[in-house]
Amino acid sequence: MGLIRFVKKWTLPCSMVLGVLVYFLFTEVKPLEPIGIAAAPYITDLLPVLLFLMFYVTSLKMRIVELRPRAWHFWLQVVIIALSAVVVGVILLVDDYKTKLILEGVFICFICPTAIAAPVITEKLGGSAASLTVFILIVNGVATITIPVFFPLVEREADITFLTAFITIFKRLITVLILPLFLAQLTRRYLPRLTERINRHKNIAFYIWAFNLSIVMGMTMHNITCATVGGATMLLLVVLPLFVTLVLFSLGKAVGRRSGESINAGQALGQKNTILGIWLTMNFLNPTAAIAPCAYVVWQNIVNSLQLWYKEKYGELKW
């Protein structure tokens, strides 16, 4: 019982540790390596399915009237674009390869849109999942413009067009956000008893995300262990995202505090869709820079774990 209570209390850290242990188990233990290689593509394919289920369950608690834009939604777009533009400006002034590589990693952490899981964590913290959902729609729409504008400046050979960025982001939005939101509203309207039964289990979406996080951590460890960079560069690519994480969560909370929505805005700016960020980096920027969004996975979930612990202990998140 003590172990179960511990896992419930520290679900996200336990999920991360589990993901790391399973990854090394199936990559370092020789008899298990073939199983790991064969299973890896299928496990990766589970990610969008789990995200779909997670957001569907979360959306069952939302009402259409709650899905309206707030002023801070647009102020945070300004913050994201401004921070990204500053880093891009510095990159254009730098000639050193290693410094440019590190800055690319920082840049992708800034410009990456909000995670689909953000509404789940926000709801656990006492915020509004509906408000986060609207923000995710807006930030992804803005990203289809900013990413094709900034990427060629960051990496001269980046082969990404407006259409490529739009299709990539929009396809993810349709499959893991818009479709489950639409189906959830139909369920609320025509299957109220099913909706009520699912909503009784308040933590379903959270535990789906925890399982998803284990898979993401396995992918993260793969990218980090396969990277071929020096110790100092690796250290900076891992540690700098910690400062980026703290800056983004702090700025988000500061902006949202004026509207009484510090929790919502903090998660909106701080909790990033690192899966998309890693994919974009590996395909259109320097692949080694993907270590930074991989590290961001760890830091943002440590921050989320501390927030959840504080909320559980004191009943309210005041910071």
mmCIF file of C-alpha atoms in Angstrom:
data_model
loop_
_atom_site.group_PDB
_atom_site.id
_atom_site.type_symbol
_atom_site.label_atom_id
_atom_site.label_comp_id
_atom_site.label_asym_id
_atom_site.label_seq_id
_atom_site.Cartn_x
_atom_site.Cartn_y
_atom_site.Cartn_z
ATOM 1 C CA MET A 1 0.000 0.000 0.000
ATOM 2 C CA GLY A 2 2.899 2.332 0.770
ATOM 3 C CA LEU A 3 4.322 1.763 -2.706
ATOM 4 C CA ILE A 4 0.943 2.458 -4.359
ATOM 5 C CA ARG A 5 0.575 5.708 -2.391
ATOM 6 C CA PHE A 6 4.095 6.725 -3.390
ATOM 7 C CA VAL A 7 3.418 6.040 -7.090
ATOM 8 C CA LYS A 8 0.140 7.979 -6.953
ATOM 9 C CA LYS A 9 1.861 10.906 -5.253
ATOM 10 C CA TRP A 10 4.803 10.994 -7.644
ATOM 11 C CA THR A 11 3.220 9.580 -10.790
ATOM 12 C CA LEU A 12 5.140 11.690 -13.314
ATOM 13 C CA PRO A 13 8.647 11.040 -11.890
ATOM 14 C CA CYS A 14 7.815 7.331 -11.610
ATOM 15 C CA SER A 15 6.694 7.330 -15.249
ATOM 16 C CA MET A 16 9.935 8.974 -16.331
ATOM 17 C CA VAL A 17 12.072 6.517 -14.354
ATOM 18 C CA LEU A 18 10.069 3.598 -15.748
ATOM 19 C CA GLY A 19 10.600 4.843 -19.312
ATOM 20 C CA VAL A 20 14.360 5.126 -18.753
ATOM 21 C CA LEU A 21 14.636 1.692 -17.113
ATOM 22 C CA VAL A 22 12.618 -0.052 -19.832
ATOM 23 C CA TYR A 23 14.688 1.662 -22.534
ATOM 24 C CA PHE A 24 17.991 0.479 -21.067
ATOM 25 C CA LEU A 25 16.562 -2.955 -20.321
ATOM 26 C CA PHE A 26 15.754 -3.534 -24.006
ATOM 27 C CA THR A 27 18.891 -1.884 -25.378
ATOM 28 C CA GLU A 28 21.612 -3.058 -22.971
ATOM 29 C CA VAL A 29 20.469 -6.611 -22.152
ATOM 30 C CA LYS A 30 21.544 -8.585 -25.214
ATOM 31 C CA PRO A 31 18.778 -11.258 -25.231
ATOM 32 C CA LEU A 32 16.131 -8.510 -25.083
ATOM 33 C CA GLU A 33 17.601 -6.277 -27.803
ATOM 34 C CA PRO A 34 15.748 -7.978 -30.728
ATOM 35 C CA ILE A 35 12.458 -7.595 -28.850
ATOM 36 C CA GLY A 36 13.170 -3.907 -28.244
ATOM 37 C CA ILE A 37 14.052 -3.297 -31.898
ATOM 38 C CA ALA A 38 10.923 -5.108 -33.122
ATOM 39 C CA ALA A 39 8.573 -3.444 -30.612
ATOM 40 C CA ALA A 40 9.918 0.125 -30.854
ATOM 41 C CA PRO A 41 7.947 1.207 -33.977
ATOM 42 C CA TYR A 42 4.677 -0.135 -32.556
ATOM 43 C CA ILE A 43 5.234 1.567 -29.203
ATOM 44 C CA THR A 44 5.997 4.861 -30.947
ATOM 45 C CA ASP A 45 2.794 4.486 -32.997
ATOM 46 C CA LEU A 46 0.879 4.303 -29.705
ATOM 47 C CA LEU A 47 1.666 7.961 -28.918
ATOM 48 C CA PRO A 48 -1.031 9.614 -31.070
ATOM 49 C CA VAL A 49 -3.577 6.977 -29.993
ATOM 50 C CA LEU A 50 -2.890 7.657 -26.321
ATOM 51 C CA LEU A 51 -2.996 11.415 -26.876
ATOM 52 C CA PHE A 52 -6.338 11.013 -28.644
ATOM 53 C CA LEU A 53 -7.813 8.997 -25.748
ATOM 54 C CA MET A 54 -6.348 11.340 -23.155
ATOM 55 C CA PHE A 55 -7.795 14.457 -24.731
ATOM 56 C CA TYR A 56 -11.144 12.776 -25.459
ATOM 57 C CA VAL A 57 -11.578 11.958 -21.770
ATOM 58 C CA THR A 58 -10.535 15.493 -20.796
ATOM 59 C CA SER A 59 -12.929 17.047 -23.341
ATOM 60 C CA LEU A 60 -15.895 15.192 -21.866
ATOM 61 C CA LYS A 61 -15.757 17.692 -18.972
ATOM 62 C CA MET A 62 -15.760 20.756 -21.240
ATOM 63 C CA ARG A 63 -18.712 22.761 -22.503
ATOM 64 C CA ILE A 64 -18.646 24.613 -25.816
ATOM 65 C CA VAL A 65 -19.474 27.917 -24.078
ATOM 66 C CA GLU A 66 -16.192 27.608 -22.110
ATOM 67 C CA LEU A 67 -14.134 27.561 -25.305
ATOM 68 C CA ARG A 68 -13.574 31.279 -25.771
ATOM 69 C CA PRO A 69 -10.368 33.309 -26.274
ATOM 70 C CA ARG A 70 -8.876 35.338 -23.437
ATOM 71 C CA ALA A 71 -6.562 38.346 -23.641
ATOM 72 C CA TRP A 72 -3.623 36.425 -22.193
ATOM 73 C CA HIS A 73 -3.884 33.902 -25.051
ATOM 74 C CA PHE A 74 -2.675 36.606 -27.428
ATOM 75 C CA TRP A 75 -0.147 38.176 -25.059
ATOM 76 C CA LEU A 76 1.604 34.828 -24.754
ATOM 77 C CA GLN A 77 1.880 34.648 -28.551
ATOM 78 C CA VAL A 78 3.795 37.929 -28.383
ATOM 79 C CA VAL A 79 6.077 36.492 -25.686
ATOM 80 C CA ILE A 80 6.813 33.337 -27.706
ATOM 81 C CA ILE A 81 7.558 35.247 -30.903
ATOM 82 C CA ALA A 82 9.695 37.826 -29.087
ATOM 83 C CA LEU A 83 11.818 35.221 -27.275
ATOM 84 C CA SER A 84 12.238 33.181 -30.459
ATOM 85 C CA ALA A 85 13.212 36.281 -32.451
ATOM 86 C CA VAL A 86 15.866 37.259 -29.891
ATOM 87 C CA VAL A 87 17.495 33.812 -30.054
ATOM 88 C CA VAL A 88 17.348 33.816 -33.866
ATOM 89 C CA GLY A 89 19.017 37.255 -33.874
ATOM 90 C CA VAL A 90 21.859 35.930 -31.723
ATOM 91 C CA ILE A 91 22.225 32.845 -33.945
ATOM 92 C CA LEU A 92 22.671 35.086 -36.995
ATOM 93 C CA LEU A 93 25.557 36.835 -35.238
ATOM 94 C CA VAL A 94 27.341 33.633 -34.210
ATOM 95 C CA ASP A 95 29.868 31.744 -36.335
ATOM 96 C CA ASP A 96 31.050 29.113 -33.838
ATOM 97 C CA TYR A 97 29.459 25.730 -34.628
ATOM 98 C CA LYS A 98 29.035 24.538 -31.036
ATOM 99 C CA THR A 99 27.542 27.825 -29.841
ATOM 100 C CA LYS A 100 25.133 27.849 -32.778
ATOM 101 C CA LEU A 101 24.158 24.245 -32.020
ATOM 102 C CA ILE A 102 23.334 25.090 -28.396
ATOM 103 C CA LEU A 103 21.340 28.167 -29.422
ATOM 104 C CA GLU A 104 19.330 26.090 -31.906
ATOM 105 C CA GLY A 105 18.344 23.806 -29.040
ATOM 106 C CA VAL A 106 17.241 26.786 -26.952
ATOM 107 C CA PHE A 107 15.334 28.229 -29.917
ATOM 108 C CA ILE A 108 13.270 25.083 -30.482
ATOM 109 C CA CYS A 109 12.324 25.043 -26.781
ATOM 110 C CA PHE A 110 10.973 28.591 -27.126
ATOM 111 C CA ILE A 111 9.086 28.241 -30.409
ATOM 112 C CA CYS A 112 7.631 24.778 -29.802
ATOM 113 C CA PRO A 113 3.815 24.964 -29.338
ATOM 114 C CA THR A 114 1.995 23.901 -26.176
ATOM 115 C CA ALA A 115 1.626 20.197 -25.380
ATOM 116 C CA ILE A 116 -1.688 18.446 -25.946
ATOM 117 C CA ALA A 117 -1.304 17.105 -22.385
ATOM 118 C CA ALA A 118 -1.270 20.627 -20.905
ATOM 119 C CA PRO A 119 -5.062 20.707 -20.267
ATOM 120 C CA VAL A 120 -4.786 17.460 -18.271
ATOM 121 C CA ILE A 121 -2.099 18.813 -15.934
ATOM 122 C CA THR A 122 -3.825 22.205 -15.744
ATOM 123 C CA GLU A 123 -7.055 20.579 -14.597
ATOM 124 C CA LYS A 124 -5.160 18.621 -11.904
ATOM 125 C CA LEU A 125 -3.661 21.909 -10.687
ATOM 126 C CA GLY A 126 -7.070 23.566 -10.429
ATOM 127 C CA GLY A 127 -6.969 25.495 -13.714
ATOM 128 C CA SER A 128 -9.231 25.463 -16.770
ATOM 129 C CA ALA A 129 -8.725 22.729 -19.353
ATOM 130 C CA ALA A 130 -11.097 24.570 -21.709
ATOM 131 C CA SER A 131 -8.991 27.741 -21.598
ATOM 132 C CA LEU A 132 -5.851 25.730 -22.396
ATOM 133 C CA THR A 133 -7.606 24.016 -25.293
ATOM 134 C CA VAL A 134 -8.400 27.358 -26.934
ATOM 135 C CA PHE A 135 -4.810 28.475 -26.401
ATOM 136 C CA ILE A 136 -3.454 25.297 -28.015
ATOM 137 C CA LEU A 137 -5.585 25.938 -31.103
ATOM 138 C CA ILE A 138 -4.289 29.513 -31.330
ATOM 139 C CA VAL A 139 -0.617 28.748 -30.634
ATOM 140 C CA ASN A 140 -0.528 25.966 -33.223
ATOM 141 C CA GLY A 141 -2.120 28.256 -35.801
ATOM 142 C CA VAL A 142 0.544 30.889 -35.108
ATOM 143 C CA ALA A 143 3.275 28.209 -35.256
ATOM 144 C CA THR A 144 2.330 27.349 -38.848
ATOM 145 C CA ILE A 145 3.491 30.880 -39.727
ATOM 146 C CA THR A 146 6.415 31.470 -37.353
ATOM 147 C CA ILE A 147 8.158 28.132 -37.919
ATOM 148 C CA PRO A 148 8.555 28.546 -41.734
ATOM 149 C CA VAL A 149 9.692 32.148 -41.151
ATOM 150 C CA PHE A 150 12.314 31.413 -38.475
ATOM 151 C CA PHE A 151 13.681 27.986 -39.477
ATOM 152 C CA PRO A 152 15.496 29.110 -42.681
ATOM 153 C CA LEU A 153 17.148 31.877 -40.638
ATOM 154 C CA VAL A 154 18.278 29.435 -37.973
ATOM 155 C CA GLU A 155 19.534 26.804 -40.418
ATOM 156 C CA ARG A 156 20.337 28.070 -43.901
ATOM 157 C CA GLU A 157 19.675 24.684 -45.473
ATOM 158 C CA ALA A 158 16.367 24.111 -43.681
ATOM 159 C CA ASP A 159 13.962 22.761 -46.297
ATOM 160 C CA ILE A 160 10.679 23.773 -44.707
ATOM 161 C CA THR A 161 7.937 25.749 -46.376
ATOM 162 C CA PHE A 162 4.734 27.275 -45.096
ATOM 163 C CA LEU A 163 2.786 24.364 -46.579
ATOM 164 C CA THR A 164 5.063 21.756 -44.960
ATOM 165 C CA ALA A 165 4.754 23.354 -41.528
ATOM 166 C CA PHE A 166 1.023 23.855 -41.896
ATOM 167 C CA ILE A 167 0.331 20.256 -42.929
ATOM 168 C CA THR A 168 2.603 18.830 -40.206
ATOM 169 C CA ILE A 169 1.058 20.825 -37.376
ATOM 170 C CA PHE A 170 -2.508 20.784 -38.662
ATOM 171 C CA LYS A 171 -2.476 17.000 -39.108
ATOM 172 C CA ARG A 172 -1.454 16.586 -35.476
ATOM 173 C CA LEU A 173 -4.116 19.078 -34.391
ATOM 174 C CA ILE A 174 -6.849 17.212 -36.253
ATOM 175 C CA THR A 175 -5.929 13.765 -34.927
ATOM 176 C CA VAL A 176 -5.164 14.496 -31.268
ATOM 177 C CA LEU A 177 -7.105 17.703 -30.522
ATOM 178 C CA ILE A 178 -9.963 18.668 -32.850
ATOM 179 C CA LEU A 179 -11.319 15.161 -33.531
ATOM 180 C CA PRO A 180 -11.408 13.995 -29.887
ATOM 181 C CA LEU A 181 -12.899 17.362 -28.856
ATOM 182 C CA PHE A 182 -15.648 16.987 -31.479
ATOM 183 C CA LEU A 183 -16.397 13.369 -30.517
ATOM 184 C CA ALA A 184 -16.447 14.274 -26.838
ATOM 185 C CA GLN A 185 -19.077 16.964 -27.444
ATOM 186 C CA LEU A 186 -21.198 14.458 -29.394
ATOM 187 C CA THR A 187 -20.843 12.019 -26.496
ATOM 188 C CA ARG A 188 -21.908 14.708 -24.012
ATOM 189 C CA ARG A 189 -24.954 15.496 -26.147
ATOM 190 C CA TYR A 190 -26.182 12.029 -27.104
ATOM 191 C CA LEU A 191 -24.649 9.671 -24.512
ATOM 192 C CA PRO A 192 -24.962 11.501 -21.187
ATOM 193 C CA ARG A 193 -24.876 8.310 -19.122
ATOM 194 C CA LEU A 194 -21.583 7.212 -20.690
ATOM 195 C CA THR A 195 -20.214 10.715 -20.140
ATOM 196 C CA GLU A 196 -21.209 10.595 -16.484
ATOM 197 C CA ARG A 197 -19.625 7.176 -15.974
ATOM 198 C CA ILE A 198 -16.317 8.242 -17.525
ATOM 199 C CA ASN A 199 -16.267 11.547 -15.645
ATOM 200 C CA ARG A 200 -16.595 9.702 -12.335
ATOM 201 C CA HIS A 201 -13.028 8.501 -12.861
ATOM 202 C CA LYS A 202 -11.294 11.853 -12.589
ATOM 203 C CA ASN A 203 -7.719 10.679 -13.108
ATOM 204 C CA ILE A 204 -8.107 8.541 -16.258
ATOM 205 C CA ALA A 205 -6.599 11.176 -18.547
ATOM 206 C CA PHE A 206 -3.751 11.825 -16.114
ATOM 207 C CA TYR A 207 -2.748 8.166 -15.972
ATOM 208 C CA ILE A 208 -2.963 7.853 -19.758
ATOM 209 C CA TRP A 209 -0.540 10.779 -19.958
ATOM 210 C CA ALA A 210 1.727 9.115 -17.386
ATOM 211 C CA PHE A 211 1.958 6.007 -19.575
ATOM 212 C CA ASN A 212 2.550 8.222 -22.605
ATOM 213 C CA LEU A 213 5.328 10.002 -20.722
ATOM 214 C CA SER A 214 7.138 6.689 -20.193
ATOM 215 C CA ILE A 215 7.226 6.179 -23.958
ATOM 216 C CA VAL A 216 8.419 9.761 -24.519
ATOM 217 C CA MET A 217 11.215 9.228 -21.974
ATOM 218 C CA GLY A 218 12.347 6.146 -23.862
ATOM 219 C CA MET A 219 12.551 8.221 -27.047
ATOM 220 C CA THR A 220 14.378 10.942 -25.127
ATOM 221 C CA MET A 221 17.019 8.547 -23.819
ATOM 222 C CA HIS A 222 17.509 7.155 -27.317
ATOM 223 C CA ASN A 223 18.200 10.628 -28.736
ATOM 224 C CA ILE A 224 20.558 11.559 -25.899
ATOM 225 C CA THR A 225 22.554 8.304 -25.861
ATOM 226 C CA CYS A 226 22.926 8.291 -29.658
ATOM 227 C CA ALA A 227 24.175 11.895 -29.817
ATOM 228 C CA THR A 228 27.810 12.440 -30.818
ATOM 229 C CA VAL A 229 28.841 15.666 -29.064
ATOM 230 C CA GLY A 230 31.503 16.603 -26.532
ATOM 231 C CA GLY A 231 30.878 16.600 -22.806
ATOM 232 C CA ALA A 232 30.688 20.396 -22.401
ATOM 233 C CA THR A 233 28.283 20.800 -25.326
ATOM 234 C CA MET A 234 26.125 17.944 -24.085
ATOM 235 C CA LEU A 235 26.037 19.482 -20.611
ATOM 236 C CA LEU A 236 24.856 22.831 -21.963
ATOM 237 C CA LEU A 237 22.224 21.189 -24.200
ATOM 238 C CA VAL A 238 20.870 19.397 -21.120
ATOM 239 C CA VAL A 239 21.183 22.155 -18.490
ATOM 240 C CA LEU A 240 20.126 25.250 -20.470
ATOM 241 C CA PRO A 241 16.616 23.844 -21.074
ATOM 242 C CA LEU A 242 16.205 23.881 -17.272
ATOM 243 C CA PHE A 243 16.597 27.674 -17.283
ATOM 244 C CA VAL A 244 14.339 27.934 -20.328
ATOM 245 C CA THR A 245 11.716 25.862 -18.480
ATOM 246 C CA LEU A 246 11.840 28.102 -15.410
ATOM 247 C CA VAL A 247 11.714 31.275 -17.518
ATOM 248 C CA LEU A 248 8.723 30.092 -19.551
ATOM 249 C CA PHE A 249 6.691 28.888 -16.573
ATOM 250 C CA SER A 250 7.482 32.113 -14.681
ATOM 251 C CA LEU A 251 6.636 34.420 -17.581
ATOM 252 C CA GLY A 252 3.421 32.541 -18.281
ATOM 253 C CA LYS A 253 2.307 32.800 -14.667
ATOM 254 C CA ALA A 254 3.213 36.517 -14.577
ATOM 255 C CA VAL A 255 1.128 37.237 -17.690
ATOM 256 C CA GLY A 256 -1.815 35.127 -16.517
ATOM 257 C CA ARG A 257 -1.792 36.547 -12.988
ATOM 258 C CA ARG A 258 -3.228 39.840 -14.258
ATOM 259 C CA SER A 259 -6.336 37.957 -15.413
ATOM 260 C CA GLY A 260 -6.467 35.640 -12.418
ATOM 261 C CA GLU A 261 -5.336 32.718 -14.609
ATOM 262 C CA SER A 262 -1.723 32.182 -13.573
ATOM 263 C CA ILE A 263 -2.095 28.386 -13.553
ATOM 264 C CA ASN A 264 -3.539 28.310 -17.073
ATOM 265 C CA ALA A 265 -1.000 30.717 -18.543
ATOM 266 C CA GLY A 266 1.929 29.090 -16.749
ATOM 267 C CA GLN A 267 1.110 25.691 -18.235
ATOM 268 C CA ALA A 268 0.333 27.250 -21.624
ATOM 269 C CA LEU A 269 3.802 28.765 -21.934
ATOM 270 C CA GLY A 270 5.807 26.225 -19.960
ATOM 271 C CA GLN A 271 4.434 22.837 -21.008
ATOM 272 C CA LYS A 272 5.712 22.199 -24.524
ATOM 273 C CA ASN A 273 4.911 19.709 -27.271
ATOM 274 C CA THR A 274 8.451 18.362 -27.199
ATOM 275 C CA ILE A 275 7.581 15.392 -29.430
ATOM 276 C CA LEU A 276 6.833 17.833 -32.252
ATOM 277 C CA GLY A 277 9.889 19.898 -31.314
ATOM 278 C CA ILE A 278 12.195 16.877 -31.485
ATOM 279 C CA TRP A 279 10.751 15.828 -34.841
ATOM 280 C CA LEU A 280 11.083 19.311 -36.338
ATOM 281 C CA THR A 281 14.659 19.659 -35.088
ATOM 282 C CA MET A 282 15.775 16.288 -36.413
ATOM 283 C CA ASN A 283 14.211 16.894 -39.826
ATOM 284 C CA PHE A 284 14.834 20.600 -40.484
ATOM 285 C CA LEU A 285 17.564 21.861 -38.122
ATOM 286 C CA ASN A 286 20.748 20.337 -36.720
ATOM 287 C CA PRO A 287 19.607 16.890 -35.470
ATOM 288 C CA THR A 288 22.007 17.062 -32.523
ATOM 289 C CA ALA A 289 20.142 20.123 -31.225
ATOM 290 C CA ALA A 290 17.200 17.785 -30.515
ATOM 291 C CA ILE A 291 18.941 16.952 -27.243
ATOM 292 C CA ALA A 292 17.620 20.265 -25.868
ATOM 293 C CA PRO A 293 13.893 19.501 -26.321
ATOM 294 C CA CYS A 294 14.643 15.990 -25.059
ATOM 295 C CA ALA A 295 16.055 17.506 -21.856
ATOM 296 C CA TYR A 296 13.077 19.868 -21.701
ATOM 297 C CA VAL A 297 10.832 16.803 -21.376
ATOM 298 C CA VAL A 298 12.533 15.990 -18.089
ATOM 299 C CA TRP A 299 12.631 19.517 -16.669
ATOM 300 C CA GLN A 300 9.034 20.441 -17.485
ATOM 301 C CA ASN A 301 7.747 17.257 -15.885
ATOM 302 C CA ILE A 302 9.850 17.839 -12.772
ATOM 303 C CA VAL A 303 8.253 21.294 -12.524
ATOM 304 C CA ASN A 304 4.814 19.756 -13.040
ATOM 305 C CA SER A 305 5.513 17.118 -10.385
ATOM 306 C CA LEU A 306 6.517 19.780 -7.854
ATOM 307 C CA GLN A 307 3.394 21.796 -8.664
ATOM 308 C CA LEU A 308 1.174 18.724 -8.224
ATOM 309 C CA TRP A 309 2.882 17.912 -4.915
ATOM 310 C CA TYR A 310 2.359 21.485 -3.699
ATOM 311 C CA LYS A 311 -1.285 21.462 -4.783
ATOM 312 C CA GLU A 312 -1.929 18.153 -3.007
ATOM 313 C CA LYS A 313 -0.193 19.266 0.194
ATOM 314 C CA TYR A 314 -1.575 22.790 0.493
ATOM 315 C CA GLY A 315 -4.810 22.469 -1.498
ATOM 316 C CA GLU A 316 -4.052 25.423 -3.730
ATOM 317 C CA LEU A 317 -1.268 26.418 -6.119
ATOM 318 C CA LYS A 318 -0.189 29.922 -5.105
ATOM 319 C CA TRP A 319 2.975 30.262 -7.180
#
